[in-house]
mmCIF file of N, CA and C in Angstrom:
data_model
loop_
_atom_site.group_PDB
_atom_site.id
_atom_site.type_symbol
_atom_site.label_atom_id
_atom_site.label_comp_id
_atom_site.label_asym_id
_atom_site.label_seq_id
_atom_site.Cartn_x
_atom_site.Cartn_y
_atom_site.Cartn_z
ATOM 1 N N UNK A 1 91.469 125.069 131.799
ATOM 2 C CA UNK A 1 92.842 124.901 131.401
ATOM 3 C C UNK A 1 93.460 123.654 132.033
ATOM 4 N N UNK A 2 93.323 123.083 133.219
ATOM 5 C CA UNK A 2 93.653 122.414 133.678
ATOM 6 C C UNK A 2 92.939 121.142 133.635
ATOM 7 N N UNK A 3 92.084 121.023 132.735
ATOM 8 C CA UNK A 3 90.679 119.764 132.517
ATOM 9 C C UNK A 3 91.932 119.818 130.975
ATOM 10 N N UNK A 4 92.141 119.996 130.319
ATOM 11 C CA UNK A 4 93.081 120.258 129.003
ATOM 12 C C UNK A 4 94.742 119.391 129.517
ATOM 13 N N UNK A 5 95.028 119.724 130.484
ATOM 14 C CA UNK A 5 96.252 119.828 131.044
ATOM 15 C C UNK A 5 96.074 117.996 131.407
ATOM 16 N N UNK A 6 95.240 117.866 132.155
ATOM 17 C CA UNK A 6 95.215 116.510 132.766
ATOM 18 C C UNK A 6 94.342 115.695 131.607
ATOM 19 N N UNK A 7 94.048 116.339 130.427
ATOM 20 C CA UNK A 7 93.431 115.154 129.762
ATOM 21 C C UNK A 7 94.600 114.776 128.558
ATOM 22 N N UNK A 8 95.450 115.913 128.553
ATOM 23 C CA UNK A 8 96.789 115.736 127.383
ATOM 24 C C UNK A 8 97.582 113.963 128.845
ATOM 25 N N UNK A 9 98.008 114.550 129.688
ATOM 26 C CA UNK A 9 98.548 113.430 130.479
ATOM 27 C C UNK A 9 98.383 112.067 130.678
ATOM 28 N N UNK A 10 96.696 111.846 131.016
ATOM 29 C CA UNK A 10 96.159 110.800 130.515
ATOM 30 C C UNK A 10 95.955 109.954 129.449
ATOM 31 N N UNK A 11 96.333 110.623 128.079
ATOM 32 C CA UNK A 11 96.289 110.373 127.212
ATOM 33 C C UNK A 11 97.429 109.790 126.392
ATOM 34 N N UNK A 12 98.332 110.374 127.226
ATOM 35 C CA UNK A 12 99.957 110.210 127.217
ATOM 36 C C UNK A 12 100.589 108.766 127.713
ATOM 37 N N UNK A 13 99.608 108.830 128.752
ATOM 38 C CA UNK A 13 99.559 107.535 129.895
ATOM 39 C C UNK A 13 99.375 106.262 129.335
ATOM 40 N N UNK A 14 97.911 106.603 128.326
ATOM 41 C CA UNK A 14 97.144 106.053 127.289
ATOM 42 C C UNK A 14 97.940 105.314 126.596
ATOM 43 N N UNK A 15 98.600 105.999 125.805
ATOM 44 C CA UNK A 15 99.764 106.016 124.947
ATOM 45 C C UNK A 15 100.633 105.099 125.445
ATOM 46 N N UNK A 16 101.459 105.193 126.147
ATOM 47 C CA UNK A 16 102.362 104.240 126.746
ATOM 48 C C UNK A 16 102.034 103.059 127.116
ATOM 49 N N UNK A 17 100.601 102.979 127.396
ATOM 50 C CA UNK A 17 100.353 101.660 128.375
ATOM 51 C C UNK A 17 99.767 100.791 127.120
ATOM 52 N N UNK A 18 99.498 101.661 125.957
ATOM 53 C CA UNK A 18 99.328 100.622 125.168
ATOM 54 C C UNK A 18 100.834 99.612 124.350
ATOM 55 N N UNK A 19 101.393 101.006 124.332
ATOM 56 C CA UNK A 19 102.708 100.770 123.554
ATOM 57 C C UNK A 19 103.227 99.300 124.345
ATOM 58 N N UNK A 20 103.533 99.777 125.504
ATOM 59 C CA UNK A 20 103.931 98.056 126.555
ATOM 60 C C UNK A 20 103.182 96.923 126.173
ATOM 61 N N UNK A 21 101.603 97.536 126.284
ATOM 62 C CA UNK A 21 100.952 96.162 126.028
ATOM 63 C C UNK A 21 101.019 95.224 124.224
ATOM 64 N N UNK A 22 101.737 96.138 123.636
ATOM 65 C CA UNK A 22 101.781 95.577 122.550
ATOM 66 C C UNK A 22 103.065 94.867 122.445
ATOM 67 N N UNK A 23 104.344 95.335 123.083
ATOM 68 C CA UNK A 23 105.679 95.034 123.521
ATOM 69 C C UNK A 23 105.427 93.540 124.134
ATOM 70 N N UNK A 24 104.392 93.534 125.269
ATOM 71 C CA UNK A 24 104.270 92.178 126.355
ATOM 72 C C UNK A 24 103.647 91.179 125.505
ATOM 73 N N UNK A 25 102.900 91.922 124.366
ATOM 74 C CA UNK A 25 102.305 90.529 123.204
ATOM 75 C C UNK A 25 103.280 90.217 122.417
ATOM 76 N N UNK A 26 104.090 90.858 122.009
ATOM 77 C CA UNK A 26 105.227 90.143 121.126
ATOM 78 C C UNK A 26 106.437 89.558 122.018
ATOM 79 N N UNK A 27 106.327 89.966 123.070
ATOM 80 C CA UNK A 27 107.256 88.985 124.013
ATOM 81 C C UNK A 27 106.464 87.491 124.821
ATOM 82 N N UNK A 28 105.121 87.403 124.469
ATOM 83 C CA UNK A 28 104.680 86.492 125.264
ATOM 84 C C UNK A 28 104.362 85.538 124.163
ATOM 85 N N UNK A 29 104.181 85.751 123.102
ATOM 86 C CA UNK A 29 104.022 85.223 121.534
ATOM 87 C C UNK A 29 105.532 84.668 121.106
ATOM 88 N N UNK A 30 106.622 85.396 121.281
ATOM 89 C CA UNK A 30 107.940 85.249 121.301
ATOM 90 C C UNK A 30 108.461 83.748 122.076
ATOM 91 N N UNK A 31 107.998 83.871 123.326
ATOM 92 C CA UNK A 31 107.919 82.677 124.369
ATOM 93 C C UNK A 31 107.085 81.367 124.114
ATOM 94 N N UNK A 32 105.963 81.863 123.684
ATOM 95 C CA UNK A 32 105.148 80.667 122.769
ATOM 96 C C UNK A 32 105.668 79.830 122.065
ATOM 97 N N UNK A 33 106.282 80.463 121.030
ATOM 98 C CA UNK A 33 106.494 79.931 119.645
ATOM 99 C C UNK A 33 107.753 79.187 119.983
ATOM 100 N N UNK A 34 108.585 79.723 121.289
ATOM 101 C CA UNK A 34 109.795 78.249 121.596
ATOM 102 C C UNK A 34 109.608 77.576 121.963
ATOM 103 N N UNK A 35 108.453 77.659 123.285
ATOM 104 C CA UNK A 35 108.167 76.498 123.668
ATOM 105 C C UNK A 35 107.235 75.054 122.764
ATOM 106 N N UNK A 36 106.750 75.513 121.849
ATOM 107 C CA UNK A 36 106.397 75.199 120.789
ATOM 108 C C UNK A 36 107.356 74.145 120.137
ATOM 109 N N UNK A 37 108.533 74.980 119.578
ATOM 110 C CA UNK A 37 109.464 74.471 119.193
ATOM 111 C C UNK A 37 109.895 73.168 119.830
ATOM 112 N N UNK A 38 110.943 73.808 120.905
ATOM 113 C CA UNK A 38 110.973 73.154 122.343
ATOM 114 C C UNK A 38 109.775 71.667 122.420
ATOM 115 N N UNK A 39 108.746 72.086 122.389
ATOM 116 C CA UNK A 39 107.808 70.550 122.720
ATOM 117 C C UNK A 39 108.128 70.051 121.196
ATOM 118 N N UNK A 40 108.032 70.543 120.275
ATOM 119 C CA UNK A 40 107.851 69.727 119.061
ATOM 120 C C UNK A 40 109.118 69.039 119.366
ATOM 121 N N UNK A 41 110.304 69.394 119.485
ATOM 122 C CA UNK A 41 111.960 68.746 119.276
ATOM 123 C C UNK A 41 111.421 67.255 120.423
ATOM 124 N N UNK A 42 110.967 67.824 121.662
ATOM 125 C CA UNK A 42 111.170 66.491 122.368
ATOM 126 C C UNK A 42 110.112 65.750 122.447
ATOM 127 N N UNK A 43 108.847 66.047 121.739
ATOM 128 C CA UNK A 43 108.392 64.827 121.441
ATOM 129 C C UNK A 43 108.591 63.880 119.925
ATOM 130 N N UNK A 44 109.609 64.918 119.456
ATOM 131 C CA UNK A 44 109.971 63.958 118.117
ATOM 132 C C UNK A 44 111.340 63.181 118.483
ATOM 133 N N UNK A 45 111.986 63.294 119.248
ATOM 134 C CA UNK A 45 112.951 62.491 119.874
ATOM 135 C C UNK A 45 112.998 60.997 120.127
ATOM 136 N N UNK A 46 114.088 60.645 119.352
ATOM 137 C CA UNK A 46 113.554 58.993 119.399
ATOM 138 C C UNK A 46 114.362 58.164 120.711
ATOM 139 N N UNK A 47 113.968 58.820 121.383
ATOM 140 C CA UNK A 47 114.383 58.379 122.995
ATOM 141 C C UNK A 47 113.886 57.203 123.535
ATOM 142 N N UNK A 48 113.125 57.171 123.177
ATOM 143 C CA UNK A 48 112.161 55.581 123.626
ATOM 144 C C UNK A 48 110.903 55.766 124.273
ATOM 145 N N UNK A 49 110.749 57.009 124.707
ATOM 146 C CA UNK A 49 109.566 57.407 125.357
ATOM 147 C C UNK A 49 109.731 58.412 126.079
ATOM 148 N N UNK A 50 108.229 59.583 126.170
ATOM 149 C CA UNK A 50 108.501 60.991 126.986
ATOM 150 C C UNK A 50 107.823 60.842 128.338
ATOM 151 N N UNK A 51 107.270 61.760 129.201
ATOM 152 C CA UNK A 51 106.376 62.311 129.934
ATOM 153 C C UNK A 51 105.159 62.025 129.442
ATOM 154 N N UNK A 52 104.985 62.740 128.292
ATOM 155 C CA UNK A 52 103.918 62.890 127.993
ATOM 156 C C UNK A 52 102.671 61.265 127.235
ATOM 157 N N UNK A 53 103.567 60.412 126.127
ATOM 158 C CA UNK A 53 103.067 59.236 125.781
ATOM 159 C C UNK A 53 103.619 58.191 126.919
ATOM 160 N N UNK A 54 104.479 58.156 127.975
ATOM 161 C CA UNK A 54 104.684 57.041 128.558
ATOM 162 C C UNK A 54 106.032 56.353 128.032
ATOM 163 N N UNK A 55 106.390 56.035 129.435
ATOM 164 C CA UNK A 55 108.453 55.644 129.487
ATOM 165 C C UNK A 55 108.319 54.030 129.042
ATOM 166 N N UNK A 56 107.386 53.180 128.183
ATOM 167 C CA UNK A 56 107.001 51.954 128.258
ATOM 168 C C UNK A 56 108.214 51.477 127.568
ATOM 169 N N UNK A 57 108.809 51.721 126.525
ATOM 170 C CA UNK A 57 109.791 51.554 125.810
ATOM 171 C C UNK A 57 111.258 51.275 126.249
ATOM 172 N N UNK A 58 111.571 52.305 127.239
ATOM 173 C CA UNK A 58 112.446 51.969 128.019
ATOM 174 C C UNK A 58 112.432 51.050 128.912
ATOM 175 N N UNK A 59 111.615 50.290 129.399
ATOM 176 C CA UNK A 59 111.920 49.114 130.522
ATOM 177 C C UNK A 59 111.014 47.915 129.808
ATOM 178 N N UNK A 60 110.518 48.006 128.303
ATOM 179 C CA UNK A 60 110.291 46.593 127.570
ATOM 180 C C UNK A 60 111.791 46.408 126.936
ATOM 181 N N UNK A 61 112.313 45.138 126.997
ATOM 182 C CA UNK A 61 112.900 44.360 126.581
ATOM 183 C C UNK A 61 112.989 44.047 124.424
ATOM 184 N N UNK A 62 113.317 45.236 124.111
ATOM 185 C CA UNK A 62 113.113 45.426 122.564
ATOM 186 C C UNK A 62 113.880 44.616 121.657
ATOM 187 N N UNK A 63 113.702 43.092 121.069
ATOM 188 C CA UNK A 63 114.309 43.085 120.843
ATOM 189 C C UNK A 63 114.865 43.640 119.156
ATOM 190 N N UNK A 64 114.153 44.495 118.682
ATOM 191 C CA UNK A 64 114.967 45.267 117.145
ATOM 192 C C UNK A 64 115.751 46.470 117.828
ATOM 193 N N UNK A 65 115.495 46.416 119.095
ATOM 194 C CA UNK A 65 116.335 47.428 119.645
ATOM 195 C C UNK A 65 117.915 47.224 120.037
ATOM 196 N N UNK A 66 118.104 45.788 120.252
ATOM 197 C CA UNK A 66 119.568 45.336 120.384
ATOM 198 C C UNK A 66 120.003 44.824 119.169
ATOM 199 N N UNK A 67 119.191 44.924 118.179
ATOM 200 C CA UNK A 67 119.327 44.059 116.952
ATOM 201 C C UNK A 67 120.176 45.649 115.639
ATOM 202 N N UNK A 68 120.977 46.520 116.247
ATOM 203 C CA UNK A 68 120.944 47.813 115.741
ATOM 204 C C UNK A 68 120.422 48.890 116.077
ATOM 205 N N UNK A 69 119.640 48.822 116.840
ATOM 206 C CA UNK A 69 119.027 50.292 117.682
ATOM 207 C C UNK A 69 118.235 50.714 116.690
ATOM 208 N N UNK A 70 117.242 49.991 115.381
ATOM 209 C CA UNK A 70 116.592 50.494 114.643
ATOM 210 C C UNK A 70 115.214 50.720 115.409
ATOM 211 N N UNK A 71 114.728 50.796 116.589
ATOM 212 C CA UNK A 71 113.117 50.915 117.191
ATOM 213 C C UNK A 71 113.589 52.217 117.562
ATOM 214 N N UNK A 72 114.546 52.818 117.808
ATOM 215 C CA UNK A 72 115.057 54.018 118.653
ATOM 216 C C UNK A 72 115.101 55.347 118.057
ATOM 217 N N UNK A 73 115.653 54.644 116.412
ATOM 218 C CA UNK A 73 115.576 55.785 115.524
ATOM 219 C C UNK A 73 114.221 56.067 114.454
ATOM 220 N N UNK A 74 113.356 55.287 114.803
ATOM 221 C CA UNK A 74 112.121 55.594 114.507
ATOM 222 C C UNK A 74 111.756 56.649 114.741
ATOM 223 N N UNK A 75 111.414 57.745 114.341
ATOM 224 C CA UNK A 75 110.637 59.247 115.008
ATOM 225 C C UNK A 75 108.904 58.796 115.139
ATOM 226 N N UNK A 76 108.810 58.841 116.403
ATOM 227 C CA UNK A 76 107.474 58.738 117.136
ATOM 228 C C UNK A 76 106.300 59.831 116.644
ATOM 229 N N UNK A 77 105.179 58.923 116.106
ATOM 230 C CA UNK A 77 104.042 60.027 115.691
ATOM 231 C C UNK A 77 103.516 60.636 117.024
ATOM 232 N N UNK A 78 103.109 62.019 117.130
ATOM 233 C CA UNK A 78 102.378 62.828 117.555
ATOM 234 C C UNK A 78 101.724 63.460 117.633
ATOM 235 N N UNK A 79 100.423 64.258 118.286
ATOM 236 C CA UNK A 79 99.304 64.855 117.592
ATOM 237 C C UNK A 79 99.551 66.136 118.662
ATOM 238 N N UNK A 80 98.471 66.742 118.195
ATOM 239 C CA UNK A 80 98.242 68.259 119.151
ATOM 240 C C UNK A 80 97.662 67.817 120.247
ATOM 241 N N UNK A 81 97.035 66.668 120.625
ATOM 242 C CA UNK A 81 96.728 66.401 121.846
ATOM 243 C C UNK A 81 97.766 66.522 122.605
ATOM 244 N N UNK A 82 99.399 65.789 122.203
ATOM 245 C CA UNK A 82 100.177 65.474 122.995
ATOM 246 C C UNK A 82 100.823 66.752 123.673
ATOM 247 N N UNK A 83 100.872 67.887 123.178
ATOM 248 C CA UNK A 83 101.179 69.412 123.307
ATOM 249 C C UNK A 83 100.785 69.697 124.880
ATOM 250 N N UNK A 84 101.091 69.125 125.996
ATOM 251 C CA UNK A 84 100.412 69.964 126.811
ATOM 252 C C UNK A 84 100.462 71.199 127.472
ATOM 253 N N UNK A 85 101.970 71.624 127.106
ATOM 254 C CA UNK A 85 102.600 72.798 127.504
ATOM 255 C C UNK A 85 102.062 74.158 126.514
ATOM 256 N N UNK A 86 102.024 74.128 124.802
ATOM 257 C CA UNK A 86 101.858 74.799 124.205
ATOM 258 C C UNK A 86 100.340 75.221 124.257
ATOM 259 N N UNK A 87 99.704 74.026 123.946
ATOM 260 C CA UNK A 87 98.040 73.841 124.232
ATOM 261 C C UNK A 87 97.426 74.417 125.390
ATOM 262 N N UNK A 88 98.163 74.510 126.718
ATOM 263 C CA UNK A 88 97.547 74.945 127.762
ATOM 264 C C UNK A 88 97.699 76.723 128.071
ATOM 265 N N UNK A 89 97.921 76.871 126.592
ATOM 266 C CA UNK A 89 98.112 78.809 126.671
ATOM 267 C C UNK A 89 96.965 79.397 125.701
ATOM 268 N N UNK A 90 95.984 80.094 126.079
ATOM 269 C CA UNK A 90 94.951 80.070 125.443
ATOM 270 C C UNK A 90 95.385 81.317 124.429
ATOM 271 N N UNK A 91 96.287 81.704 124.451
ATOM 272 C CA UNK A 91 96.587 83.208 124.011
ATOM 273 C C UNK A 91 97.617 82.176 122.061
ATOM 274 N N UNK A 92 98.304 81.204 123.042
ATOM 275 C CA UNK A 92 98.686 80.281 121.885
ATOM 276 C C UNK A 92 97.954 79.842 121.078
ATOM 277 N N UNK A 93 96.647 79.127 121.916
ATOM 278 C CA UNK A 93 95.797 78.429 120.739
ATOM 279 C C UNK A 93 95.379 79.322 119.779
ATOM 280 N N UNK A 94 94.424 80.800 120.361
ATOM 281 C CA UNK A 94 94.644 81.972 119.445
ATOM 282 C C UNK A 94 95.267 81.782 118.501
ATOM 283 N N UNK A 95 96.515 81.945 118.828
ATOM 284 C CA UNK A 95 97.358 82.655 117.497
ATOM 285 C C UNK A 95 97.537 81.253 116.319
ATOM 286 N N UNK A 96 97.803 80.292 116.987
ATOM 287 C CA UNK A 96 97.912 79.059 116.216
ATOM 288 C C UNK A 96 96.495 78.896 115.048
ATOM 289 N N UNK A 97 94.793 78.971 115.665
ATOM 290 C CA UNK A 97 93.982 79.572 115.294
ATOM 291 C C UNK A 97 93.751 80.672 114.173
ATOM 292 N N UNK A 98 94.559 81.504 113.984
ATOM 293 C CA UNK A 98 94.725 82.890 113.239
ATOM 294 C C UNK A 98 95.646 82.474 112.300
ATOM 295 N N UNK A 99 96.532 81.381 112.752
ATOM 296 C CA UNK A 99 97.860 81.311 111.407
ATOM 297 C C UNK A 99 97.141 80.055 110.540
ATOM 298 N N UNK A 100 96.381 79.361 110.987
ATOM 299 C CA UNK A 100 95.736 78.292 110.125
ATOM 300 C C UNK A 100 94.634 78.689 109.281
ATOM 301 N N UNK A 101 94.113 79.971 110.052
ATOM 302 C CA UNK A 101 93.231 80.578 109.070
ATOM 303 C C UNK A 101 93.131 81.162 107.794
ATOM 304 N N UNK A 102 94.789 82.206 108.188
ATOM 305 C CA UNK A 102 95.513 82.355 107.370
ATOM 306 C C UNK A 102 95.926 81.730 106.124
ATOM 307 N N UNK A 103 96.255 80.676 106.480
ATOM 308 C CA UNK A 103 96.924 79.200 105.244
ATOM 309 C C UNK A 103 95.789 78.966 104.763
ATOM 310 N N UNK A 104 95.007 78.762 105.288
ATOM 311 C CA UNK A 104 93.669 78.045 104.718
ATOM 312 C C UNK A 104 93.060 79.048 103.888
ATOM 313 N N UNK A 105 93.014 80.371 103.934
ATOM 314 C CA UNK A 105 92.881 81.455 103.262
ATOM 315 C C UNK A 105 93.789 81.657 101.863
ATOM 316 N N UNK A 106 95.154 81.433 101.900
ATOM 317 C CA UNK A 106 95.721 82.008 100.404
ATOM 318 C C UNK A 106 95.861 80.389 100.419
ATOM 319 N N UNK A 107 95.121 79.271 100.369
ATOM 320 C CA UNK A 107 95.308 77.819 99.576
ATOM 321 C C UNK A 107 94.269 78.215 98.660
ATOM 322 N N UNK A 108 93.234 78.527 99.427
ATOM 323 C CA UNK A 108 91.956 78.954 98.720
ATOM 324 C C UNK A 108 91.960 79.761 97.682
ATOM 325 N N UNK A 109 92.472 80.546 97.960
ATOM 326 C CA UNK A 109 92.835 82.465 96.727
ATOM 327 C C UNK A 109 93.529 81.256 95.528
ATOM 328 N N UNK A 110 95.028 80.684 96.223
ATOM 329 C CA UNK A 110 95.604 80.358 94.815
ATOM 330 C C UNK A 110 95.299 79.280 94.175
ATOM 331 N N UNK A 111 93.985 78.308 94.776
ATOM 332 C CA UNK A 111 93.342 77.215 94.008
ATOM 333 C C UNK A 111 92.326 78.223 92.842
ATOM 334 N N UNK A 112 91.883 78.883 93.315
ATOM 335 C CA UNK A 112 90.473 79.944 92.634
ATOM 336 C C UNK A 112 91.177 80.360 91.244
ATOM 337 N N UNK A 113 90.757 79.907 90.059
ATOM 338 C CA UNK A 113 91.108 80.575 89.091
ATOM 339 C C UNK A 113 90.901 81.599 88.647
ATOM 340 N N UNK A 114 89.823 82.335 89.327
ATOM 341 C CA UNK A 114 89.461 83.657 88.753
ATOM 342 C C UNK A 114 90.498 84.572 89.635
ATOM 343 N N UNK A 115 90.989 84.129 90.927
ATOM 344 C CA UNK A 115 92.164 84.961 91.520
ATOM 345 C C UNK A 115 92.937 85.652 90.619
ATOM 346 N N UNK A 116 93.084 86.427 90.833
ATOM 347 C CA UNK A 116 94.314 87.146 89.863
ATOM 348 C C UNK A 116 95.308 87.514 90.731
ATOM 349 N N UNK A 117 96.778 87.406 89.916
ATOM 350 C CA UNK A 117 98.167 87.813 90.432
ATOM 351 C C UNK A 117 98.464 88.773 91.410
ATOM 352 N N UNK A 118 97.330 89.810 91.006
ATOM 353 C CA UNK A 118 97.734 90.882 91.598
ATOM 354 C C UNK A 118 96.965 91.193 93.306
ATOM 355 N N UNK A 119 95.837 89.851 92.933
ATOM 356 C CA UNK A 119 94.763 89.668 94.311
ATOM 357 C C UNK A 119 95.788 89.015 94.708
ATOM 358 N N UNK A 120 96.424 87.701 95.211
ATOM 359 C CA UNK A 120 97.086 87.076 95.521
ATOM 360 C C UNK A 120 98.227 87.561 96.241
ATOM 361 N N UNK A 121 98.979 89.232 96.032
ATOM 362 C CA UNK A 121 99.976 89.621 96.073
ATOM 363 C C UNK A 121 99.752 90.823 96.908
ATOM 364 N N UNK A 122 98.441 90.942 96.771
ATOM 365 C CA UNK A 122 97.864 91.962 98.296
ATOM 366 C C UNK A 122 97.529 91.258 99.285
ATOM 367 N N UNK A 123 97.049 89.585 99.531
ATOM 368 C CA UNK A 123 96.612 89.202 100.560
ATOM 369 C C UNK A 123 98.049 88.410 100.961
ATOM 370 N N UNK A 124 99.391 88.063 100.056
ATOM 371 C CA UNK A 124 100.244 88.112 101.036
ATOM 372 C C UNK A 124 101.094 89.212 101.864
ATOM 373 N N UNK A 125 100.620 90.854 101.103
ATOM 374 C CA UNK A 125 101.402 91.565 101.491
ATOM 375 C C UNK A 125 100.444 91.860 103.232
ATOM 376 N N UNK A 126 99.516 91.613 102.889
ATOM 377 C CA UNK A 126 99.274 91.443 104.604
ATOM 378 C C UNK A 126 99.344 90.708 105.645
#
């Protein structure tokens, strides 16, 4: 009776500790996806230069930069290399991983002509 008693408890325990751990993935995924944000905004910032590519811009002498401030409002290309904050979360790359798979998955379905409407409309309902 009591092997019954302590295995309902444990199980209970079970229960909960998963429930959190699924809570701490959508809060740590939650945190991801701003900082994400967050890096994308400031390395698209036409500041003249970040941390991350180098402040060179700011202490060269520009001159289309006094000529109208048109070098400034340029938006600076960037790659996923430059990410080092988002990139250095392996739980991020994951998911980033899983959502490209994703895309790359219904490009495929809705290039395929034999796809049908109704295939198409179950693999977005998941």
């Amino acid at each position: 009776m009591t092997d019954i008693r302590e295995y309902e408890a444990l199980k209970k325990q079970l229960q909960q500790a998963i429930l959190k751990k699924k809570t701490l993935d959508k809060q740590l995924t939650n945190i991801e996806e701003e900082i994400y944000a967050r890096e994308t905004t400031y390395l698209s910032e036409p500041s003249g230069g970040n941390i991350v590519r180098g402040l060179e811009a700011l202490t060269k002498g520009n001159p289309s930069s006094s000529a109208g401030g048109s070098a400034l409002k340029k938006r600076p290309l960037f790659t996923d290399d430059d990410r080092i904050f988002s990139l250095s979360s392996h739980t991020f790359v994951r998911h980033l991983q899983k959502s490209n798979e994703r895309e790359e998955e219904e490009e495929s379905a809705e290039s395929t002509p034999a796809t049908t409407a109704a295939q198409r409309k179950r693999k977005r309902a998941d």
